[in-house]
DNA sequence: TTGTACGCGTTATCAC
DNA sequence: GTGATAACGCGTACAA
């Protein structure tokens, strides 16, 4: 209720404890370098005054914010939000805060400047596959080493640290699963084309089909957008294609669900009439009706590993020489949305 | 490739443009207060040097970080992630960054200190209903006005700004919908008890049942945790209760889905044998099988409004006198998981 | 073990 | 319209 008083500074604490500001600072960051008695006095003064360190001043002095930035295309998507959860867990356990940004806009360079080269964030966790790593790496070349971990897909630039999953291999395994069940008429719902993981999955699909000697029909390739709506649109497209595929490999679970929904509207039941494989194994996948067969992405693992690498890079200094490349494997989870062909 | 050079400061720009640092600062924040010609010269110097403002220094000087903090219990939950998406959208359109924190820990005071009273964030968006607003408000009383908007439920403390939904009313409407369909044996899957919205929904359920002259059976009340697992557990409990309810009102969609799944395992089909109403209308609700009847929460709206209020408070200074209280209404979305009783 | 003095990069204030 | 100057709060040589 009192009028808004200035928050206490390290000087105030120093006065309270009859020591210098430097000593207070030492108590807070290197307690062993100060005597037992003064340490106690300072601690008491800290709680008396309700002192909290001023992060802005600290960041200015240290040229580090102890904050990382996670950039994702759409945090409302369950995939990214699960990853974010893991990122926050790992980061905060190491004393880092997490800044989140979406919809990066058309000028990633300007944007990155704003965030990273401004003592706002010490490093970038890049989950946006639609971004060009060249323009990012260009930043690093300006003289400032940019701690960056890309965690969305096969990175073309080996200089960029990355945590990825084997999208292509995973896609092949999904298609093989369908083929093992006797399916030969297999369609694919593709993700957004700007996204690199999309392309890897498409490549895996095509590769598997070729290896199996199965034809890829253009009408059975639907360009989607990783959301339920495009799954439903895919269903409409396949329905209109004259002949119906007996199985569909979808680029993610949301599209799979949209597809199944759309098919059901037309009287085509999954898995009775059509088998569907999703991708990601989002939280509701096992609870869907039918429970979804899908490629599980180790989302928490991705978030954890990427964060760990990034902070290691930040703290270890920029060891430009040896970029980290982690490849995690996806797992086929067979549930009830796929079955042997009649 | 060059050795890591220091990033350019406002002084460097000033030298390049043959002006003082003060002028550069003015060009950046109040361009109209500087002549056309020097303005151009400064802009040129900015791009030549690749200058970016140092936010830490700026925050230190201004005592503001242009950053807000969103605290939520679990960002992996689709409910919060959708809200976060809206929060980020609104915040960035007003030039603010968003810091996200979960797992606040046992000492919210200390935690808030760290984040808020340290020029790291200018305000708090509180989505964690398990937190005690008293200890939060206590902070404000220490002399520092804490910009805070609580956005999870009916706030007991009228001094705290809030954006809420009418949970109790919404619960009543859900139950009435079931009763209108002829149901009298109605169960409820409750959310986590620490959460206040849970209690409001429970209260609404009980109130509606009383007004309808319907009995509330203890075995048909299941204490859940807002996740799919507890929905399945609820199904098991109801199955074991001797008599099965013909309808269930679930505290959120994830539990509804878990319940339907669990029931199906036991041969009880929804909506044939049991009607289910969820809460939230998460993204997959319309695509579930059966499409879920649910109370839609205006999640984006909640995120937007809360963020807007918070930033207004931050920028308008702490007008302690008139806290903002926004109540948004939920909407009943009737789909196919509910039907008239046989 | 502790204190002094300086600088991190910015903006507001006051002159000119 | 523009420049000089001080101050924001902290950490760290260096000195004692």
Coordinates of N, CA, C and O in Angstrom, one line a residue, chain A residues 143-293:
Chain A
X143 N 31.0 -12.1 -37.7 CA 32.0 -11.9 -36.6 C 31.5 -12.4 -35.3 O 32.2 -12.6 -34.3
X144 N 30.2 -12.5 -35.2 CA 29.6 -13.0 -33.9 C 29.3 -14.4 -34.1 O 28.5 -14.9 -35.0
X145 N 29.8 -15.2 -33.2 CA 29.5 -16.6 -33.2 C 28.0 -16.8 -32.6 O 27.8 -16.5 -31.5
X146 N 27.2 -17.4 -33.4 CA 25.8 -17.5 -33.0 C 25.5 -18.9 -32.5 O 25.4 -19.8 -33.4
X147 N 25.3 -19.1 -31.2 CA 24.9 -20.4 -30.8 C 23.6 -20.8 -31.3 O 22.6 -20.2 -31.1
X148 N 23.6 -21.9 -32.1 CA 22.3 -22.3 -32.8 C 22.2 -23.8 -32.9 O 23.2 -24.5 -33.2
X149 N 21.1 -24.3 -32.5 CA 20.8 -25.7 -32.7 C 19.6 -25.8 -33.6 O 18.5 -25.3 -33.2
X150 N 19.6 -26.4 -34.7 CA 18.5 -26.6 -35.5 C 17.9 -28.0 -35.2 O 18.6 -29.0 -35.2
X151 N 16.6 -28.0 -35.0 CA 16.0 -29.3 -34.6 C 14.8 -29.6 -35.3 O 13.7 -29.8 -34.8
X152 N 14.9 -29.7 -36.6 CA 13.7 -30.0 -37.4 C 13.9 -31.0 -38.5 O 13.0 -31.7 -38.9
X153 N 15.1 -31.1 -38.9 CA 15.3 -32.0 -40.1 C 16.7 -32.1 -40.5 O 17.6 -31.5 -39.9
X154 N 16.9 -32.9 -41.5 CA 18.2 -33.1 -42.1 C 18.7 -31.7 -42.5 O 18.1 -31.0 -43.3
X155 N 19.8 -31.3 -41.9 CA 20.3 -30.0 -42.2 C 21.3 -30.1 -43.3 O 22.2 -30.9 -43.3
X156 N 21.0 -29.3 -44.4 CA 21.9 -29.3 -45.5 C 23.3 -28.8 -45.1 O 24.3 -29.2 -45.6
X157 N 23.3 -27.8 -44.2 CA 24.6 -27.2 -43.9 C 25.2 -28.0 -42.7 O 24.7 -27.8 -41.5
X158 N 26.3 -28.7 -42.9 CA 26.8 -29.5 -41.8 C 27.5 -28.6 -40.7 O 27.9 -29.1 -39.7
X159 N 27.6 -27.3 -41.0 CA 28.2 -26.5 -40.0 C 27.3 -26.1 -38.9 O 27.7 -25.7 -37.8
X160 N 26.0 -26.3 -39.1 CA 25.0 -26.0 -38.1 C 24.7 -27.2 -37.2 O 24.5 -28.3 -37.7
X161 N 24.8 -27.0 -35.9 CA 24.5 -28.0 -35.0 C 23.0 -28.5 -35.2 O 22.1 -27.7 -35.4
X162 N 22.8 -29.8 -35.0 CA 21.4 -30.2 -35.2 C 21.0 -31.4 -34.4 O 21.8 -32.2 -34.0
X163 N 19.7 -31.5 -34.1 CA 19.1 -32.6 -33.5 C 18.0 -33.0 -34.4 O 17.0 -32.2 -34.5
X164 N 18.0 -34.1 -35.0 CA 17.0 -34.5 -35.9 C 16.5 -35.9 -35.7 O 17.0 -36.6 -35.0
X165 N 15.4 -36.2 -36.4 CA 14.9 -37.5 -36.4 C 15.1 -38.0 -37.9 O 15.1 -37.3 -38.8
X166 N 15.1 -39.3 -38.0 CA 15.3 -40.0 -39.3 C 14.0 -40.0 -40.1 O 13.4 -41.0 -40.3
X167 N 13.6 -38.8 -40.5 CA 12.3 -38.7 -41.2 C 12.1 -39.7 -42.4 O 11.1 -40.3 -42.6
X168 N 13.2 -39.7 -43.2 CA 13.1 -40.5 -44.4 C 12.9 -42.0 -44.1 O 12.0 -42.7 -44.6
X169 N 13.8 -42.4 -43.2 CA 13.7 -43.8 -42.7 C 12.4 -44.2 -42.1 O 11.8 -45.2 -42.4
X170 N 11.9 -43.2 -41.3 CA 10.6 -43.4 -40.6 C 9.5 -43.6 -41.6 O 8.6 -44.4 -41.5
X171 N 9.5 -42.7 -42.6 CA 8.5 -42.8 -43.7 C 8.5 -44.1 -44.4 O 7.5 -44.8 -44.6
X172 N 9.8 -44.6 -44.7 CA 9.9 -45.9 -45.3 C 9.3 -47.0 -44.5 O 8.6 -47.9 -45.0
X173 N 9.6 -46.9 -43.2 CA 9.1 -48.0 -42.3 C 7.6 -48.0 -42.3 O 6.9 -49.0 -42.2
X174 N 7.0 -46.8 -42.3 CA 5.5 -46.7 -42.3 C 4.9 -47.3 -43.5 O 4.0 -48.1 -43.4
X175 N 5.5 -47.0 -44.7 CA 5.0 -47.6 -45.9 C 5.2 -49.1 -45.9 O 4.3 -49.9 -46.4
X176 N 6.4 -49.5 -45.5 CA 6.6 -51.0 -45.4 C 5.6 -51.7 -44.6 O 5.1 -52.8 -44.9
X177 N 5.2 -51.1 -43.5 CA 4.2 -51.7 -42.6 C 2.9 -51.9 -43.4 O 2.3 -52.9 -43.3
X178 N 2.6 -50.9 -44.1 CA 1.4 -51.0 -45.0 C 1.5 -52.1 -46.0 O 0.6 -52.9 -46.2
X179 N 2.6 -52.1 -46.6 CA 2.9 -53.2 -47.6 C 2.9 -54.6 -47.0 O 2.3 -55.5 -47.6
X180 N 3.4 -54.7 -45.8 CA 3.4 -56.0 -45.1 C 2.0 -56.5 -44.9 O 1.7 -57.6 -44.8
X181 N 1.1 -55.5 -44.7 CA -0.3 -55.8 -44.5 C -1.0 -56.2 -45.8 O -2.2 -56.5 -45.8
X182 N -0.3 -56.1 -46.9 CA -0.9 -56.5 -48.2 C -1.3 -55.4 -49.0 O -1.9 -55.6 -50.1
X183 N -1.1 -54.2 -48.6 CA -1.6 -53.0 -49.3 C -0.6 -52.7 -50.5 O 0.6 -52.8 -50.4
X184 N -1.2 -52.3 -51.6 CA -0.4 -51.9 -52.8 C -0.9 -50.6 -53.3 O -0.1 -49.9 -53.9
X185 N -2.1 -50.2 -53.0 CA -2.7 -48.9 -53.4 C -2.5 -47.9 -52.2 O -3.4 -47.8 -51.4
X186 N -1.3 -47.3 -52.2 CA -1.0 -46.5 -51.0 C -0.9 -45.0 -51.4 O -0.2 -44.6 -52.4
X187 N -1.6 -44.2 -50.7 CA -1.6 -42.7 -50.9 C -0.7 -42.0 -49.8 O -0.4 -42.7 -48.8
X188 N -0.4 -40.8 -50.0 CA 0.4 -40.0 -49.1 C -0.2 -38.6 -48.9 O -0.4 -37.9 -49.9
X189 N -0.4 -38.2 -47.7 CA -0.8 -36.8 -47.4 C 0.5 -36.1 -47.0 O 1.1 -36.4 -45.9
X190 N 0.9 -35.1 -47.8 CA 2.2 -34.5 -47.6 C 2.0 -33.3 -46.7 O 1.0 -32.7 -46.6
X191 N 3.1 -32.9 -46.0 CA 3.0 -31.7 -45.2 C 3.3 -30.5 -46.0 O 3.3 -30.5 -47.2
X192 N 3.4 -29.3 -45.3 CA 3.6 -28.1 -46.0 C 4.9 -28.1 -46.7 O 5.9 -28.5 -46.2
X193 N 5.0 -27.7 -48.0 CA 6.2 -27.9 -48.8 C 7.4 -27.0 -48.4 O 8.5 -27.4 -48.7
X194 N 7.1 -25.9 -47.7 CA 8.3 -25.1 -47.2 C 9.1 -25.9 -46.2 O 10.2 -25.5 -45.9
X195 N 8.4 -26.8 -45.6 CA 9.1 -27.5 -44.5 C 9.9 -28.7 -44.9 O 9.5 -29.5 -45.8
X196 N 11.1 -28.7 -44.4 CA 12.1 -29.7 -44.9 C 11.7 -31.1 -44.5 O 12.0 -32.1 -45.2
X197 N 11.2 -31.3 -43.3 CA 10.8 -32.6 -42.8 C 9.8 -33.2 -43.8 O 9.8 -34.5 -44.0
X198 N 9.0 -32.4 -44.2 CA 8.0 -32.8 -45.2 C 8.6 -33.5 -46.4 O 8.2 -34.6 -46.8
X199 N 9.6 -32.9 -46.9 CA 10.3 -33.4 -48.1 C 11.0 -34.7 -47.8 O 10.9 -35.7 -48.6
X200 N 11.6 -34.8 -46.6 CA 12.2 -36.1 -46.3 C 11.2 -37.2 -46.2 O 11.4 -38.3 -46.6
X201 N 10.0 -36.9 -45.7 CA 9.0 -37.9 -45.5 C 8.5 -38.3 -46.9 O 8.2 -39.5 -47.2
X202 N 8.3 -37.3 -47.8 CA 7.9 -37.6 -49.1 C 8.9 -38.5 -49.8 O 8.6 -39.5 -50.5
X203 N 10.2 -38.1 -49.7 CA 11.3 -38.9 -50.3 C 11.2 -40.3 -49.8 O 11.4 -41.3 -50.6
X204 N 11.1 -40.5 -48.5 CA 11.0 -41.8 -47.9 C 9.8 -42.6 -48.5 O 10.0 -43.8 -48.8
X205 N 8.7 -41.9 -48.6 CA 7.5 -42.6 -49.2 C 7.8 -43.1 -50.6 O 7.6 -44.2 -51.0
X206 N 8.4 -42.2 -51.4 CA 8.7 -42.5 -52.8 C 9.7 -43.6 -52.9 O 9.5 -44.6 -53.7
X207 N 10.7 -43.5 -52.1 CA 11.8 -44.5 -52.1 C 11.2 -45.9 -51.8 O 11.5 -46.9 -52.4
X208 N 10.4 -45.9 -50.7 CA 9.8 -47.2 -50.3 C 8.9 -47.8 -51.4 O 9.0 -49.0 -51.7
X209 N 8.1 -46.9 -52.0 CA 7.2 -47.4 -53.1 C 8.1 -48.0 -54.2 O 7.7 -49.0 -54.8
X210 N 9.1 -47.3 -54.6 CA 10.0 -47.7 -55.7 C 10.6 -49.1 -55.3 O 10.5 -50.1 -56.1
X211 N 11.1 -49.2 -54.1 CA 11.7 -50.5 -53.7 C 10.7 -51.6 -53.7 O 11.1 -52.8 -53.9
X212 N 9.5 -51.3 -53.4 CA 8.5 -52.3 -53.3 C 7.8 -52.6 -54.7 O 7.0 -53.4 -54.8
X213 N 8.3 -51.8 -55.7 CA 7.7 -51.9 -57.0 C 6.3 -51.5 -57.1 O 5.5 -51.9 -58.0
X214 N 5.9 -50.5 -56.2 CA 4.6 -50.0 -56.3 C 4.5 -48.7 -57.0 O 5.4 -47.9 -56.8
X215 N 3.4 -48.4 -57.7 CA 3.3 -47.2 -58.4 C 2.9 -46.0 -57.5 O 2.1 -46.2 -56.6
X216 N 3.4 -44.9 -57.8 CA 3.0 -43.7 -57.0 C 2.1 -42.9 -58.0 O 2.5 -42.4 -59.0
X217 N 0.8 -42.8 -57.5 CA -0.1 -42.0 -58.4 C -0.3 -40.6 -57.9 O -0.4 -40.3 -56.7
X218 N -0.2 -39.7 -58.9 CA -0.2 -38.3 -58.5 C -1.5 -37.9 -57.8 O -1.5 -37.1 -56.9
X219 N -2.6 -38.4 -58.2 CA -3.9 -38.1 -57.6 C -3.9 -38.5 -56.1 O -4.8 -38.2 -55.3
X220 N -3.0 -39.4 -55.8 CA -3.0 -40.0 -54.4 C -1.9 -39.3 -53.6 O -1.5 -39.8 -52.5
X221 N -1.4 -38.2 -54.1 CA -0.5 -37.4 -53.3 C -1.2 -36.1 -53.0 O -1.5 -35.3 -53.9
X222 N -1.5 -35.8 -51.8 CA -2.2 -34.6 -51.4 C -1.2 -33.6 -50.7 O -0.7 -34.0 -49.6
X223 N -1.1 -32.4 -51.2 CA -0.2 -31.4 -50.4 C -1.0 -30.8 -49.3 O -1.9 -30.0 -49.5
X224 N -0.7 -31.2 -48.1 CA -1.4 -30.7 -46.9 C -0.7 -29.6 -46.2 O 0.3 -29.0 -46.7
X225 N -1.1 -29.4 -44.9 CA -0.5 -28.3 -44.1 C -0.3 -28.7 -42.7 O -0.3 -27.8 -41.8
X226 N -0.2 -30.0 -42.4 CA -0.1 -30.5 -41.0 C -1.2 -30.1 -40.1 O -1.1 -30.1 -38.9
X227 N -2.4 -29.9 -40.6 CA -3.5 -29.6 -39.8 C -4.7 -30.6 -40.2 O -4.7 -31.2 -41.2
X228 N -5.7 -30.7 -39.3 CA -6.8 -31.6 -39.6 C -7.5 -31.2 -40.9 O -7.9 -32.1 -41.6
X229 N -7.7 -30.0 -41.1 CA -8.4 -29.5 -42.3 C -7.8 -30.1 -43.6 O -8.6 -30.6 -44.5
X230 N -6.5 -30.2 -43.7 CA -5.9 -30.7 -44.9 C -6.1 -32.2 -45.0 O -6.1 -32.7 -46.1
X231 N -6.3 -32.9 -43.8 CA -6.5 -34.3 -43.9 C -7.9 -34.5 -44.5 O -8.1 -35.4 -45.4
X232 N -8.9 -33.7 -44.1 CA -10.2 -33.8 -44.7 C -10.2 -33.5 -46.2 O -10.9 -34.2 -47.0
X233 N -9.4 -32.5 -46.5 CA -9.3 -32.1 -47.9 C -8.7 -33.3 -48.7 O -9.1 -33.6 -49.9
X234 N -7.7 -33.9 -48.1 CA -7.1 -35.1 -48.8 C -8.1 -36.2 -49.1 O -8.1 -36.8 -50.1
X235 N -8.9 -36.4 -48.1 CA -10.0 -37.4 -48.2 C -10.8 -37.1 -49.4 O -11.1 -38.0 -50.3
X236 N -11.2 -35.8 -49.5 CA -12.1 -35.4 -50.6 C -11.4 -35.7 -52.0 O -12.0 -36.1 -52.9
X237 N -10.1 -35.3 -52.0 CA -9.3 -35.5 -53.2 C -9.2 -37.0 -53.6 O -9.5 -37.4 -54.8
X238 N -8.9 -37.9 -52.7 CA -8.8 -39.3 -53.0 C -10.2 -39.8 -53.4 O -10.3 -40.7 -54.3
X239 N -11.2 -39.4 -52.7 CA -12.6 -39.8 -53.1 C -12.9 -39.5 -54.5 O -13.6 -40.2 -55.2
X240 N -12.4 -38.3 -54.9 CA -12.7 -37.9 -56.3 C -11.8 -38.4 -57.4 O -12.0 -38.2 -58.5
X241 N -10.8 -39.2 -56.9 CA -9.8 -39.7 -57.9 C -10.3 -40.9 -58.7 O -9.5 -41.5 -59.4
X242 N -11.5 -41.3 -58.6 CA -12.0 -42.5 -59.3 C -11.8 -43.7 -58.5 O -12.7 -44.4 -58.1
X243 N -10.5 -44.1 -58.3 CA -10.3 -45.3 -57.5 C -9.7 -44.9 -56.1 O -8.9 -43.9 -56.0
X244 N -10.2 -45.6 -55.1 CA -9.7 -45.3 -53.8 C -8.5 -46.1 -53.4 O -8.4 -47.3 -53.6
X245 N -7.5 -45.4 -52.7 CA -6.4 -46.2 -52.2 C -6.9 -47.0 -51.0 O -8.0 -46.7 -50.4
X246 N -6.2 -48.1 -50.7 CA -6.6 -48.9 -49.6 C -5.8 -48.6 -48.3 O -6.1 -49.0 -47.2
X247 N -4.8 -47.7 -48.5 CA -4.0 -47.3 -47.3 C -3.4 -45.9 -47.6 O -3.2 -45.6 -48.7
X248 N -3.3 -45.2 -46.5 CA -2.7 -43.8 -46.6 C -1.7 -43.6 -45.5 O -1.9 -43.9 -44.4
X249 N -0.5 -43.1 -46.0 CA 0.5 -42.6 -45.0 C 0.4 -41.1 -44.9 O 0.5 -40.4 -45.9
X250 N 0.1 -40.6 -43.7 CA -0.1 -39.2 -43.5 C 1.1 -38.6 -42.8 O 1.7 -39.2 -41.9
X251 N 1.5 -37.4 -43.2 CA 2.7 -36.7 -42.7 C 2.6 -36.4 -41.3 O 3.7 -36.1 -40.6
X252 N 1.4 -36.3 -40.7 CA 1.3 -36.2 -39.2 C 0.0 -36.7 -38.7 O -0.9 -37.0 -39.5
X253 N -0.2 -36.7 -37.4 CA -1.4 -37.3 -36.9 C -2.6 -36.5 -37.1 O -3.7 -37.0 -37.3
X254 N -2.4 -35.2 -37.1 CA -3.6 -34.3 -37.3 C -4.2 -34.5 -38.6 O -5.4 -34.6 -38.8
X255 N -3.3 -34.6 -39.6 CA -3.9 -34.9 -41.0 C -4.5 -36.3 -41.0 O -5.5 -36.5 -41.7
X256 N -3.9 -37.2 -40.3 CA -4.5 -38.6 -40.3 C -5.9 -38.6 -39.8 O -6.8 -39.2 -40.3
X257 N -6.1 -37.9 -38.7 CA -7.4 -37.8 -38.0 C -8.4 -37.0 -39.0 O -9.5 -37.5 -39.1
X258 N -7.9 -36.0 -39.6 CA -8.8 -35.3 -40.5 C -9.2 -36.2 -41.7 O -10.3 -36.2 -42.1
X259 N -8.2 -37.0 -42.1 CA -8.5 -37.9 -43.3 C -9.6 -38.9 -42.9 O -10.5 -39.2 -43.6
X260 N -9.3 -39.5 -41.7 CA -10.3 -40.6 -41.2 C -11.7 -40.0 -41.1 O -12.7 -40.6 -41.5
X261 N -11.7 -38.8 -40.5 CA -13.0 -38.1 -40.3 C -13.7 -37.9 -41.7 O -14.8 -38.2 -41.9
X262 N -12.9 -37.4 -42.6 CA -13.5 -37.1 -43.9 C -14.0 -38.3 -44.6 O -15.0 -38.4 -45.3
X263 N -13.2 -39.4 -44.5 CA -13.6 -40.7 -45.1 C -14.9 -41.2 -44.5 O -15.8 -41.7 -45.2
X264 N -15.0 -41.1 -43.2 CA -16.1 -41.6 -42.5 C -17.4 -40.9 -43.0 O -18.5 -41.5 -43.1
X265 N -17.2 -39.6 -43.2 CA -18.4 -38.8 -43.7 C -18.9 -39.4 -45.0 O -20.1 -39.3 -45.3
X266 N -18.0 -40.0 -45.8 CA -18.4 -40.6 -47.1 C -18.7 -42.1 -46.9 O -18.9 -42.8 -47.9
X267 N -18.8 -42.6 -45.7 CA -19.1 -44.0 -45.5 C -17.9 -44.9 -45.6 O -18.1 -46.1 -45.6
X268 N -16.7 -44.4 -45.7 CA -15.5 -45.2 -45.8 C -15.0 -45.3 -44.4 O -14.5 -44.3 -43.8
X269 N -15.0 -46.5 -43.8 CA -14.6 -46.6 -42.4 C -13.1 -47.1 -42.3 O -12.6 -47.9 -43.1
X270 N -12.4 -46.5 -41.3 CA -11.1 -46.9 -41.0 C -11.1 -47.8 -39.7 O -11.8 -47.4 -38.8
X271 N -10.5 -49.0 -39.7 CA -9.7 -49.6 -40.7 C -10.4 -50.5 -41.7 O -9.7 -51.1 -42.5
X272 N -11.7 -50.6 -41.5 CA -12.4 -51.6 -42.3 C -12.1 -51.4 -43.8 O -11.7 -52.4 -44.5
X273 N -12.3 -50.2 -44.3 CA -12.1 -49.9 -45.7 C -10.8 -49.3 -46.1 O -10.4 -49.4 -47.3
X274 N -10.2 -48.7 -45.1 CA -8.9 -48.0 -45.5 C -8.0 -48.0 -44.2 O -8.5 -47.8 -43.1
X275 N -6.7 -48.3 -44.5 CA -5.8 -48.2 -43.4 C -5.1 -46.9 -43.4 O -4.8 -46.3 -44.4
X276 N -4.8 -46.4 -42.2 CA -4.1 -45.1 -42.1 C -3.0 -45.1 -41.1 O -3.2 -45.5 -40.0
X277 N -1.8 -44.6 -41.5 CA -0.7 -44.4 -40.6 C -0.4 -42.9 -40.4 O -0.4 -42.2 -41.4
X278 N -0.3 -42.5 -39.2 CA 0.0 -41.1 -38.9 C 1.5 -40.9 -38.6 O 2.3 -41.8 -38.9
X279 N 1.8 -39.8 -38.1 CA 3.2 -39.5 -37.8 C 3.3 -38.5 -36.6 O 2.5 -37.5 -36.6
X280 N 4.1 -38.9 -35.6 CA 4.3 -38.0 -34.4 C 3.9 -38.8 -33.1 O 4.5 -38.7 -32.1
X281 N 2.7 -39.5 -33.1 CA 2.2 -40.1 -31.9 C 1.8 -39.0 -30.9 O 2.4 -39.0 -29.8
X282 N 1.0 -38.1 -31.3 CA 0.6 -37.0 -30.4 C -0.3 -37.6 -29.2 O -0.7 -38.8 -29.3
X283 N -0.5 -36.8 -28.2 CA -1.1 -37.4 -27.0 C -2.5 -38.1 -27.2 O -2.8 -39.1 -26.5
X284 N -3.3 -37.6 -28.1 CA -4.6 -38.3 -28.3 C -4.6 -39.5 -29.2 O -5.6 -40.2 -29.3
X285 N -3.4 -39.7 -29.8 CA -3.4 -40.8 -30.8 C -3.9 -42.2 -30.3 O -4.7 -42.8 -30.9
X286 N -3.4 -42.6 -29.1 CA -3.9 -43.9 -28.6 C -5.3 -43.9 -28.2 O -5.9 -44.9 -28.1
X287 N -5.9 -42.7 -28.1 CA -7.3 -42.6 -27.6 C -8.2 -42.3 -28.8 O -9.4 -42.2 -28.6
X288 N -7.7 -42.2 -29.9 CA -8.6 -41.9 -31.1 C -9.4 -43.2 -31.4 O -9.1 -44.3 -30.9
X289 N -10.4 -43.1 -32.1 CA -11.2 -44.2 -32.6 C -11.2 -44.3 -34.1 O -11.8 -43.5 -34.7
X290 N -10.5 -45.2 -34.6 CA -9.7 -46.2 -34.0 C -8.4 -45.6 -33.5 O -7.9 -44.7 -34.1
X291 N -7.8 -46.3 -32.4 CA -6.5 -45.9 -32.0 C -5.5 -45.8 -33.2 O -5.5 -46.8 -34.0
X292 N -4.7 -44.8 -33.2 CA -3.9 -44.5 -34.4 C -2.6 -45.3 -34.5 O -1.8 -45.2 -33.6
X293 N -2.4 -45.9 -35.6 CA -1.1 -46.5 -35.9 C -0.2 -45.3 -36.4 O -0.7 -44.5 -37.2

